[in-house]
Amino acid sequence: MSIDRVCCRLLVIGALLAMMLGVTSFGLPLVHAQEFEIEVVKENVYLPWSLNFAPDGRLFFTSRDTGEIHALDVTTGDLVTFTPRLPARAGGEGGLLGMELDPDFAQTGVLYVCYSTATQYLPVIRALNTTAVAHAWPATSDLAVNRLSRLVLSGTQLRDEQVLFTMPHGPRHNGCRVLVSPDERYLFISMGDAAEDDRAQNLNSLSGKILRINRDGSIPADNPFPGSPIWTLGHRNPQGLAFQPDTGWLWSTEHGPDTRDELNIIKKGENYGWPICLGVQPTCSVANYEPAVREFYSDRTIAISDLVFYTGSAFAQWQGDIFFVTLKTGRLYRLEVDGEEVVQEEILVNNTYGRLRDIAVGPDSYIYFSTDALDKAKILRMKPVS
Ligand SMILES: [Ca+2]
Ligand SMILES: [Ca+2]
């Protein structure tokens, strides 16, 4: 493992300069700087889209374009790849995307995945490498779907796939973040508009929605639209979901078009405005409109990806803060929130590693994040300077 201290010292100097000025570059007060270092935990992996820590401490991750699920020992670097690979249809923004381990995973091996697939496959060897077999687009694109499945991991074998439901697929905006609620009753799934923006306002389409189902795939009786898994609507491409520990609120990050990536608090039955209204715009013509808590930014996007609330002892002063990563700007942000307001914001990593895809807090309370490279991707961790 290598330690990349150079970036961190530069960042700390930047933070100290900002402290001397008394503000961050975004005009919010900067209260304190925390020194950290970043280690490469694993390199040369295929686009790790979803990072999930298992009860035994291993880091499970999906590889978007190979359709594989891996388990990484973050101490030794040993990597196990489960079989078979899933019939994920890589291409555009699709492939094997989100994953969540069931609360009973240690006993049952049950996990959930959200991935792009097709009802007919044409196996091909992609240019990726000779072992990475993906599946070509079928001749008729209508055959492609995004699928939420329940699987059982037994040893190193994935078996008993049960498709809970399917959603429209698009070349872009396939959402697919999956999260179990803190009360362990529900699965929340984010779904993009599949590049058809009008679908986000259509309650007959699962595109452009955040969905809630019971863990067995059934629809909760108290969902806001009876008989439908739809929990909220009016989303463009939400690819981050996280529950806030102290409030139990569900927060989400969402890609804006060419401006205004969003941070939202997800409230039952609310309409987040897309494609009619954007960002923190306070009012909108749609019913039950909920503006974003914060937008990044009014004149550009950062390509916001997944978020997590920090819990743990390694960075005691960051307890309860939001951390999220970004794609095209390659950033790791930290936000402190108070109620529905962001009161502090800083950029801890600024394109040192290229595009960043997912973020998770490990059982060691270090912050893990992945780069978005097709191959030669890295899994990194941030820890206090020792
Ligand atoms: Ca919105
Ligand atoms: Ca994550």
Tab-separated table of C-alpha atoms and ligand atoms in Angstrom:
chain	number	residue	atom	x	y	z
A	1	MET	CA	0.000	0.000	0.000
A	2	SER	CA	1.266	3.446	-0.776
A	3	ILE	CA	0.518	6.579	1.138
A	4	ASP	CA	-0.145	9.713	-0.788
A	5	ARG	CA	0.802	12.432	1.663
A	6	VAL	CA	1.615	15.102	-0.913
A	7	CYS	CA	-1.958	15.800	-1.848
A	8	CYS	CA	-2.985	15.972	1.772
A	9	ARG	CA	-0.339	18.416	2.841
A	10	LEU	CA	-1.267	20.663	-0.052
A	11	LEU	CA	-4.886	20.433	0.942
A	12	VAL	CA	-4.100	21.184	4.553
A	13	ILE	CA	-2.128	24.243	3.473
A	14	GLY	CA	-5.171	25.254	1.420
A	15	ALA	CA	-7.399	24.713	4.430
A	16	LEU	CA	-5.062	26.766	6.646
A	17	LEU	CA	-5.067	29.596	4.120
A	18	ALA	CA	-8.848	29.422	4.071
A	19	MET	CA	-8.858	29.505	7.873
A	20	MET	CA	-6.699	32.615	7.832
A	21	LEU	CA	-9.220	34.169	5.504
A	22	GLY	CA	-11.974	32.839	7.731
A	23	VAL	CA	-14.085	31.363	4.954
A	24	THR	CA	-14.042	28.613	2.371
A	25	SER	CA	-14.139	29.487	-1.286
A	26	PHE	CA	-17.914	29.059	-1.035
A	27	GLY	CA	-18.398	31.744	1.574
A	28	LEU	CA	-19.276	29.341	4.380
A	29	PRO	CA	-17.278	29.509	7.617
A	30	LEU	CA	-14.523	26.934	8.005
A	31	VAL	CA	-14.377	25.902	11.630
A	32	HIS	CA	-11.457	23.502	11.717
A	33	ALA	CA	-9.035	21.595	9.567
A	34	GLN	CA	-8.381	17.914	10.029
A	35	GLU	CA	-5.150	16.427	8.744
A	36	PHE	CA	-5.551	13.235	6.821
A	37	GLU	CA	-3.682	10.943	4.506
A	38	ILE	CA	-4.927	8.799	1.665
A	39	GLU	CA	-3.795	5.236	1.043
A	40	VAL	CA	-4.280	3.078	-1.998
A	41	VAL	CA	-6.032	-0.034	-0.661
A	42	LYS	CA	-6.307	-1.804	-4.021
A	43	GLU	CA	-5.511	-0.870	-7.587
A	44	ASN	CA	-6.142	-2.312	-11.039
A	45	VAL	CA	-9.755	-3.225	-10.400
A	46	TYR	CA	-12.654	-2.736	-12.800
A	47	LEU	CA	-14.879	0.284	-12.162
A	48	PRO	CA	-16.045	-0.309	-8.585
A	49	TRP	CA	-19.556	1.137	-8.691
A	50	SER	CA	-20.891	0.169	-5.269
A	51	LEU	CA	-18.794	-0.303	-2.097
A	52	ASN	CA	-20.456	-2.214	0.737
A	53	PHE	CA	-18.816	-3.443	3.930
A	54	ALA	CA	-19.876	-6.932	5.003
A	55	PRO	CA	-20.321	-7.908	8.660
A	56	ASP	CA	-16.982	-9.787	8.529
A	57	GLY	CA	-15.201	-6.531	7.638
A	58	ARG	CA	-14.555	-7.340	3.979
A	59	LEU	CA	-15.343	-4.712	1.388
A	60	PHE	CA	-17.758	-6.054	-1.215
A	61	PHE	CA	-17.922	-4.178	-4.486
A	62	THR	CA	-19.570	-4.433	-7.880
A	63	SER	CA	-17.642	-3.979	-11.120
A	64	ARG	CA	-19.873	-2.136	-13.539
A	65	ASP	CA	-18.624	-3.452	-16.859
A	66	THR	CA	-17.655	-7.019	-15.973
A	67	GLY	CA	-20.822	-7.877	-14.037
A	68	GLU	CA	-18.736	-9.271	-11.194
A	69	ILE	CA	-19.072	-8.960	-7.439
A	70	HIS	CA	-15.849	-9.044	-5.430
A	71	ALA	CA	-14.866	-9.145	-1.776
A	72	LEU	CA	-11.703	-7.313	-0.765
A	73	ASP	CA	-9.783	-7.875	2.441
A	74	VAL	CA	-8.828	-4.254	3.124
A	75	THR	CA	-5.955	-5.317	5.404
A	76	THR	CA	-4.195	-7.786	3.123
A	77	GLY	CA	-5.475	-6.641	-0.262
A	78	ASP	CA	-6.670	-10.186	-1.054
A	79	LEU	CA	-9.477	-10.176	-3.581
A	80	VAL	CA	-12.123	-12.868	-4.071
A	81	THR	CA	-14.397	-12.819	-7.118
A	82	PHE	CA	-17.753	-14.522	-6.824
A	83	THR	CA	-19.248	-16.592	-9.600
A	84	PRO	CA	-21.036	-16.509	-11.875
A	85	ARG	CA	-20.739	-13.010	-13.203
A	86	LEU	CA	-24.150	-11.402	-13.552
A	87	PRO	CA	-25.609	-10.911	-17.045
A	88	ALA	CA	-25.053	-7.183	-16.836
A	89	ARG	CA	-25.273	-5.231	-20.036
A	90	ALA	CA	-22.414	-2.777	-19.941
A	91	GLY	CA	-22.580	0.229	-22.212
A	92	GLY	CA	-23.293	3.911	-21.809
A	93	GLU	CA	-23.882	4.426	-18.107
A	94	GLY	CA	-25.385	0.957	-17.645
A	95	GLY	CA	-23.978	-2.268	-16.256
A	96	LEU	CA	-23.773	-3.820	-12.798
A	97	LEU	CA	-24.406	-0.785	-10.616
A	98	GLY	CA	-25.851	-0.726	-7.096
A	99	MET	CA	-25.613	-3.354	-4.386
A	100	GLU	CA	-26.789	-3.623	-0.801
A	101	LEU	CA	-26.273	-6.416	1.690
A	102	ASP	CA	-29.367	-7.590	3.519
A	103	PRO	CA	-29.425	-6.907	7.288
A	104	ASP	CA	-29.392	-10.719	7.787
A	105	PHE	CA	-26.548	-11.187	5.307
A	106	ALA	CA	-24.246	-12.849	7.879
A	107	GLN	CA	-26.793	-15.639	8.365
A	108	THR	CA	-28.459	-15.829	4.947
A	109	GLY	CA	-26.002	-14.459	2.358
A	110	VAL	CA	-28.836	-12.412	0.861
A	111	LEU	CA	-27.855	-9.340	-1.124
A	112	TYR	CA	-29.565	-7.018	-3.596
A	113	VAL	CA	-28.220	-5.709	-6.875
A	114	CYS	CA	-29.486	-3.214	-9.433
A	115	TYR	CA	-28.149	-3.696	-12.934
A	116	SER	CA	-28.770	-3.204	-16.611
A	117	THR	CA	-29.534	-6.332	-18.527
A	118	ALA	CA	-31.482	-7.533	-21.533
A	119	THR	CA	-33.989	-10.215	-22.288
A	120	GLN	CA	-31.700	-11.574	-25.015
A	121	TYR	CA	-27.951	-11.733	-24.779
A	122	LEU	CA	-25.230	-11.749	-27.342
A	123	PRO	CA	-22.090	-12.668	-25.409
A	124	VAL	CA	-18.992	-10.905	-26.658
A	125	ILE	CA	-15.467	-10.400	-25.522
A	126	ARG	CA	-15.108	-6.733	-24.846
A	127	ALA	CA	-11.878	-4.887	-25.433
A	128	LEU	CA	-11.563	-4.537	-21.675
A	129	ASN	CA	-9.461	-7.685	-21.375
A	130	THR	CA	-9.646	-11.296	-22.430
A	131	THR	CA	-11.433	-12.519	-19.325
A	132	ALA	CA	-13.998	-9.774	-19.034
A	133	VAL	CA	-16.973	-11.131	-20.917
A	134	ALA	CA	-19.796	-8.672	-21.010
A	135	HIS	CA	-22.964	-8.840	-23.042
A	136	ALA	CA	-23.586	-6.889	-26.181
A	137	TRP	CA	-26.574	-4.712	-26.690
A	138	PRO	CA	-29.391	-6.715	-28.217
A	139	ALA	CA	-30.459	-5.691	-31.691
A	140	THR	CA	-33.614	-4.128	-30.322
A	141	SER	CA	-32.863	-1.693	-27.550
A	142	ASP	CA	-36.372	-2.167	-26.164
A	143	LEU	CA	-35.171	-5.482	-24.801
A	144	ALA	CA	-32.918	-3.735	-22.280
A	145	VAL	CA	-34.075	-3.137	-18.717
A	146	ASN	CA	-32.724	-2.201	-15.330
A	147	ARG	CA	-33.373	-5.003	-12.906
A	148	LEU	CA	-33.505	-5.126	-9.130
A	149	SER	CA	-32.597	-8.622	-7.993
A	150	ARG	CA	-32.189	-10.534	-4.782
A	151	LEU	CA	-29.335	-13.069	-4.745
A	152	VAL	CA	-27.894	-15.494	-2.231
A	153	LEU	CA	-24.144	-15.743	-1.748
A	154	SER	CA	-23.148	-19.254	-0.720
A	155	GLY	CA	-19.389	-19.619	-0.308
A	156	THR	CA	-18.142	-17.930	-3.441
A	157	GLN	CA	-21.248	-18.793	-5.473
A	158	LEU	CA	-24.067	-16.419	-6.289
A	159	ARG	CA	-27.316	-18.296	-6.685
A	160	ASP	CA	-31.111	-18.148	-6.550
A	161	GLU	CA	-31.537	-14.881	-8.407
A	162	GLN	CA	-35.006	-13.531	-7.834
A	163	VAL	CA	-35.945	-10.512	-9.941
A	164	LEU	CA	-37.937	-8.203	-7.659
A	165	PHE	CA	-38.882	-5.870	-10.484
A	166	THR	CA	-37.616	-4.262	-13.672
A	167	MET	CA	-37.379	-0.612	-14.643
A	168	PRO	CA	-36.811	1.140	-17.962
A	169	HIS	CA	-33.202	1.331	-19.102
A	170	GLY	CA	-31.493	4.091	-21.042
A	171	PRO	CA	-28.058	4.830	-22.441
A	172	ARG	CA	-27.771	7.346	-19.592
A	173	HIS	CA	-29.436	8.046	-16.217
A	174	ASN	CA	-29.939	4.558	-14.821
A	175	GLY	CA	-29.897	5.493	-11.137
A	176	CYS	CA	-29.616	2.135	-9.325
A	177	ARG	CA	-28.390	3.075	-5.864
A	178	VAL	CA	-29.891	0.561	-3.376
A	179	LEU	CA	-30.201	1.075	0.368
A	180	VAL	CA	-31.867	-0.706	3.296
A	181	SER	CA	-33.729	1.569	5.720
A	182	PRO	CA	-32.419	1.906	9.291
A	183	ASP	CA	-35.458	0.008	10.631
A	184	GLU	CA	-34.428	-2.813	8.260
A	185	ARG	CA	-37.938	-3.073	6.799
A	186	TYR	CA	-37.552	-1.455	3.394
A	187	LEU	CA	-35.357	-1.198	0.348
A	188	PHE	CA	-34.986	2.196	-1.280
A	189	ILE	CA	-33.877	2.268	-4.914
A	190	SER	CA	-32.976	5.361	-6.917
A	191	MET	CA	-33.877	5.342	-10.596
A	192	GLY	CA	-32.926	7.883	-13.251
A	193	ASP	CA	-35.121	9.120	-16.049
A	194	ALA	CA	-33.384	6.763	-18.521
A	195	ALA	CA	-32.638	9.819	-20.689
A	196	GLU	CA	-36.383	10.439	-21.271
A	197	ASP	CA	-36.955	13.446	-19.059
A	198	ASP	CA	-40.762	13.498	-19.283
A	199	ARG	CA	-40.934	10.154	-17.509
A	200	ALA	CA	-39.839	11.745	-14.233
A	201	GLN	CA	-43.280	13.354	-13.794
A	202	ASN	CA	-45.226	10.287	-15.003
A	203	LEU	CA	-46.531	8.135	-12.145
A	204	ASN	CA	-47.022	5.256	-14.594
A	205	SER	CA	-43.266	5.033	-15.168
A	206	LEU	CA	-40.608	3.935	-12.682
A	207	SER	CA	-38.070	6.228	-14.368
A	208	GLY	CA	-36.984	9.380	-12.557
A	209	LYS	CA	-38.157	8.110	-9.173
A	210	ILE	CA	-36.989	6.982	-5.782
A	211	LEU	CA	-38.734	3.726	-4.964
A	212	ARG	CA	-39.569	1.953	-1.718
A	213	ILE	CA	-40.383	-1.751	-1.398
A	214	ASN	CA	-40.398	-4.300	1.374
A	215	ARG	CA	-37.316	-6.508	1.571
A	216	ASP	CA	-39.293	-9.390	0.043
A	217	GLY	CA	-40.100	-7.275	-3.019
A	218	SER	CA	-43.722	-6.537	-2.118
A	219	ILE	CA	-45.094	-2.994	-2.059
A	220	PRO	CA	-45.687	-1.456	1.389
A	221	ALA	CA	-49.358	-0.666	2.077
A	222	ASP	CA	-48.482	2.864	3.193
A	223	ASN	CA	-46.565	3.912	0.091
A	224	PRO	CA	-47.808	7.336	-1.109
A	225	PHE	CA	-49.194	6.050	-4.427
A	226	PRO	CA	-51.218	2.898	-3.621
A	227	GLY	CA	-49.966	-0.240	-5.311
A	228	SER	CA	-46.838	1.519	-6.618
A	229	PRO	CA	-43.242	1.307	-5.405
A	230	ILE	CA	-42.878	5.053	-6.112
A	231	TRP	CA	-41.829	6.990	-2.999
A	232	THR	CA	-40.864	10.310	-4.661
A	233	LEU	CA	-40.902	11.640	-8.225
A	234	GLY	CA	-39.374	14.352	-10.392
A	235	HIS	CA	-35.786	13.066	-10.322
A	236	ARG	CA	-33.278	13.270	-13.165
A	237	ASN	CA	-30.578	10.837	-12.097
A	238	PRO	CA	-30.238	10.341	-8.357
A	239	GLN	CA	-27.149	8.187	-7.745
A	240	GLY	CA	-26.614	8.719	-4.035
A	241	LEU	CA	-28.742	7.616	-1.093
A	242	ALA	CA	-27.941	7.753	2.611
A	243	PHE	CA	-29.880	7.836	5.864
A	244	GLN	CA	-28.840	10.457	8.403
A	245	PRO	CA	-28.135	8.651	11.677
A	246	ASP	CA	-29.618	11.107	14.174
A	247	THR	CA	-32.737	12.179	12.245
A	248	GLY	CA	-33.433	9.049	10.201
A	249	TRP	CA	-33.961	11.318	7.183
A	250	LEU	CA	-33.147	9.970	3.733
A	251	TRP	CA	-30.790	12.227	1.755
A	252	SER	CA	-29.990	11.919	-1.934
A	253	THR	CA	-27.543	13.340	-4.441
A	254	GLU	CA	-28.790	13.900	-7.994
A	255	HIS	CA	-27.122	14.850	-11.259
A	256	GLY	CA	-28.339	18.099	-12.782
A	257	PRO	CA	-28.275	18.679	-16.566
A	258	ASP	CA	-25.493	21.245	-17.263
A	259	THR	CA	-26.034	23.161	-14.025
A	260	ARG	CA	-27.324	22.508	-10.513
A	261	ASP	CA	-26.400	19.083	-9.212
A	262	GLU	CA	-28.621	18.589	-6.190
A	263	LEU	CA	-28.553	17.528	-2.576
A	264	ASN	CA	-32.090	16.594	-1.539
A	265	ILE	CA	-33.920	15.378	1.537
A	266	ILE	CA	-36.300	12.699	0.345
A	267	LYS	CA	-39.785	13.090	1.772
A	268	LYS	CA	-42.662	10.704	1.154
A	269	GLY	CA	-44.741	11.540	-1.913
A	270	GLU	CA	-42.871	14.745	-2.776
A	271	ASN	CA	-42.018	15.977	-6.268
A	272	TYR	CA	-38.416	17.102	-6.846
A	273	GLY	CA	-39.261	19.074	-9.956
A	274	TRP	CA	-37.342	17.560	-12.869
A	275	PRO	CA	-37.578	18.452	-15.753
A	276	ILE	CA	-39.672	21.503	-14.934
A	277	CYS	CA	-37.706	23.011	-12.052
A	278	LEU	CA	-34.083	22.722	-10.988
A	279	GLY	CA	-31.959	22.964	-7.875
A	280	VAL	CA	-32.909	25.296	-5.075
A	281	GLN	CA	-35.514	27.116	-7.173
A	282	PRO	CA	-37.991	27.817	-4.348
A	283	THR	CA	-41.312	27.328	-6.111
A	284	CYS	CA	-42.502	25.233	-9.034
A	285	SER	CA	-45.720	24.595	-10.929
A	286	VAL	CA	-45.841	20.926	-9.857
A	287	ALA	CA	-47.797	19.824	-6.785
A	288	ASN	CA	-45.909	18.883	-3.603
A	289	TYR	CA	-42.696	20.417	-4.911
A	290	GLU	CA	-39.579	20.030	-2.806
A	291	PRO	CA	-36.576	22.168	-3.755
A	292	ALA	CA	-33.022	20.939	-3.252
A	293	VAL	CA	-31.315	21.661	0.052
A	294	ARG	CA	-28.256	22.777	-1.874
A	295	GLU	CA	-27.194	22.967	-5.513
A	296	PHE	CA	-23.712	22.588	-7.061
A	297	TYR	CA	-23.706	25.144	-8.766
A	298	SER	CA	-25.886	27.700	-10.517
A	299	ASP	CA	-23.515	27.930	-13.510
A	300	ARG	CA	-22.025	24.420	-13.770
A	301	THR	CA	-22.143	20.861	-12.472
A	302	ILE	CA	-19.605	18.766	-10.589
A	303	ALA	CA	-21.234	15.397	-11.514
A	304	ILE	CA	-22.254	14.433	-7.995
A	305	SER	CA	-22.087	10.738	-7.087
A	306	ASP	CA	-22.763	8.802	-3.890
A	307	LEU	CA	-22.854	10.216	-0.371
A	308	VAL	CA	-22.470	8.862	3.136
A	309	PHE	CA	-22.920	10.227	6.649
A	310	TYR	CA	-19.759	9.873	8.658
A	311	THR	CA	-19.949	7.870	11.860
A	312	GLY	CA	-16.913	6.589	13.666
A	313	SER	CA	-14.071	7.533	15.929
A	314	ALA	CA	-11.183	8.123	13.513
A	315	PHE	CA	-12.412	11.611	12.592
A	316	ALA	CA	-14.283	12.553	15.754
A	317	GLN	CA	-14.844	16.150	14.684
A	318	TRP	CA	-16.492	15.035	11.433
A	319	GLN	CA	-19.121	12.954	13.236
A	320	GLY	CA	-22.487	13.301	11.474
A	321	ASP	CA	-21.102	15.166	8.455
A	322	ILE	CA	-21.989	14.333	4.861
A	323	PHE	CA	-19.219	13.145	2.569
A	324	PHE	CA	-19.791	12.757	-1.149
A	325	VAL	CA	-17.672	12.138	-4.220
A	326	THR	CA	-17.949	13.539	-7.725
A	327	LEU	CA	-17.235	12.186	-11.186
A	328	LYS	CA	-16.042	14.781	-13.695
A	329	THR	CA	-14.493	17.036	-11.056
A	330	GLY	CA	-12.978	14.140	-9.054
A	331	ARG	CA	-13.786	15.691	-5.701
A	332	LEU	CA	-14.476	14.526	-2.198
A	333	TYR	CA	-16.658	17.011	-0.358
A	334	ARG	CA	-17.437	17.310	3.318
A	335	LEU	CA	-20.590	19.128	4.388
A	336	GLU	CA	-21.795	19.906	7.852
A	337	VAL	CA	-25.555	20.184	8.049
A	338	ASP	CA	-27.831	21.661	10.657
A	339	GLY	CA	-31.436	20.598	10.150
A	340	GLU	CA	-32.126	21.160	6.462
A	341	GLU	CA	-29.279	23.636	6.032
A	342	VAL	CA	-25.694	23.158	4.947
A	343	VAL	CA	-23.613	25.235	7.358
A	344	GLN	CA	-20.095	24.261	6.304
A	345	GLU	CA	-18.598	22.936	3.098
A	346	GLU	CA	-15.084	21.975	2.089
A	347	ILE	CA	-13.380	20.050	-0.689
A	348	LEU	CA	-10.935	17.487	0.712
A	349	VAL	CA	-9.837	15.909	-2.573
A	350	ASN	CA	-9.798	17.911	-5.776
A	351	ASN	CA	-9.171	15.746	-8.830
A	352	THR	CA	-6.010	14.096	-7.487
A	353	TYR	CA	-7.274	10.655	-8.514
A	354	GLY	CA	-9.571	11.443	-11.430
A	355	ARG	CA	-13.264	10.613	-11.393
A	356	LEU	CA	-14.616	9.270	-8.102
A	357	ARG	CA	-17.593	6.922	-7.982
A	358	ASP	CA	-18.562	5.582	-4.584
A	359	ILE	CA	-17.887	6.196	-0.911
A	360	ALA	CA	-18.399	4.193	2.284
A	361	VAL	CA	-17.264	4.249	5.895
A	362	GLY	CA	-15.372	1.141	6.972
A	363	PRO	CA	-15.668	-0.726	10.266
A	364	ASP	CA	-12.236	0.816	11.042
A	365	SER	CA	-14.068	4.182	10.689
A	366	TYR	CA	-11.827	5.261	7.806
A	367	ILE	CA	-13.457	6.725	4.706
A	368	TYR	CA	-13.215	4.504	1.627
A	369	PHE	CA	-13.834	5.692	-1.909
A	370	SER	CA	-13.382	4.377	-5.428
A	371	THR	CA	-12.190	5.847	-8.688
A	372	ASP	CA	-14.307	5.513	-11.809
A	373	ALA	CA	-11.751	4.090	-14.253
A	374	LEU	CA	-12.995	1.361	-16.587
A	375	ASP	CA	-10.016	-0.781	-15.612
A	376	LYS	CA	-7.024	0.159	-13.424
A	377	ALA	CA	-9.461	1.721	-10.971
A	378	LYS	CA	-8.429	2.229	-7.374
A	379	ILE	CA	-10.020	1.785	-3.994
A	380	LEU	CA	-8.645	4.399	-1.610
A	381	ARG	CA	-9.047	5.206	2.043
A	382	MET	CA	-8.728	8.380	4.045
A	383	LYS	CA	-7.404	8.146	7.573
A	384	PRO	CA	-6.045	10.607	10.100
A	385	VAL	CA	-2.350	11.366	9.794
A	386	SER	CA	-0.592	8.908	12.054
B	1	CA	CA	-34.860	18.908	-8.086
B	2	CA	CA	-21.762	4.275	-1.044
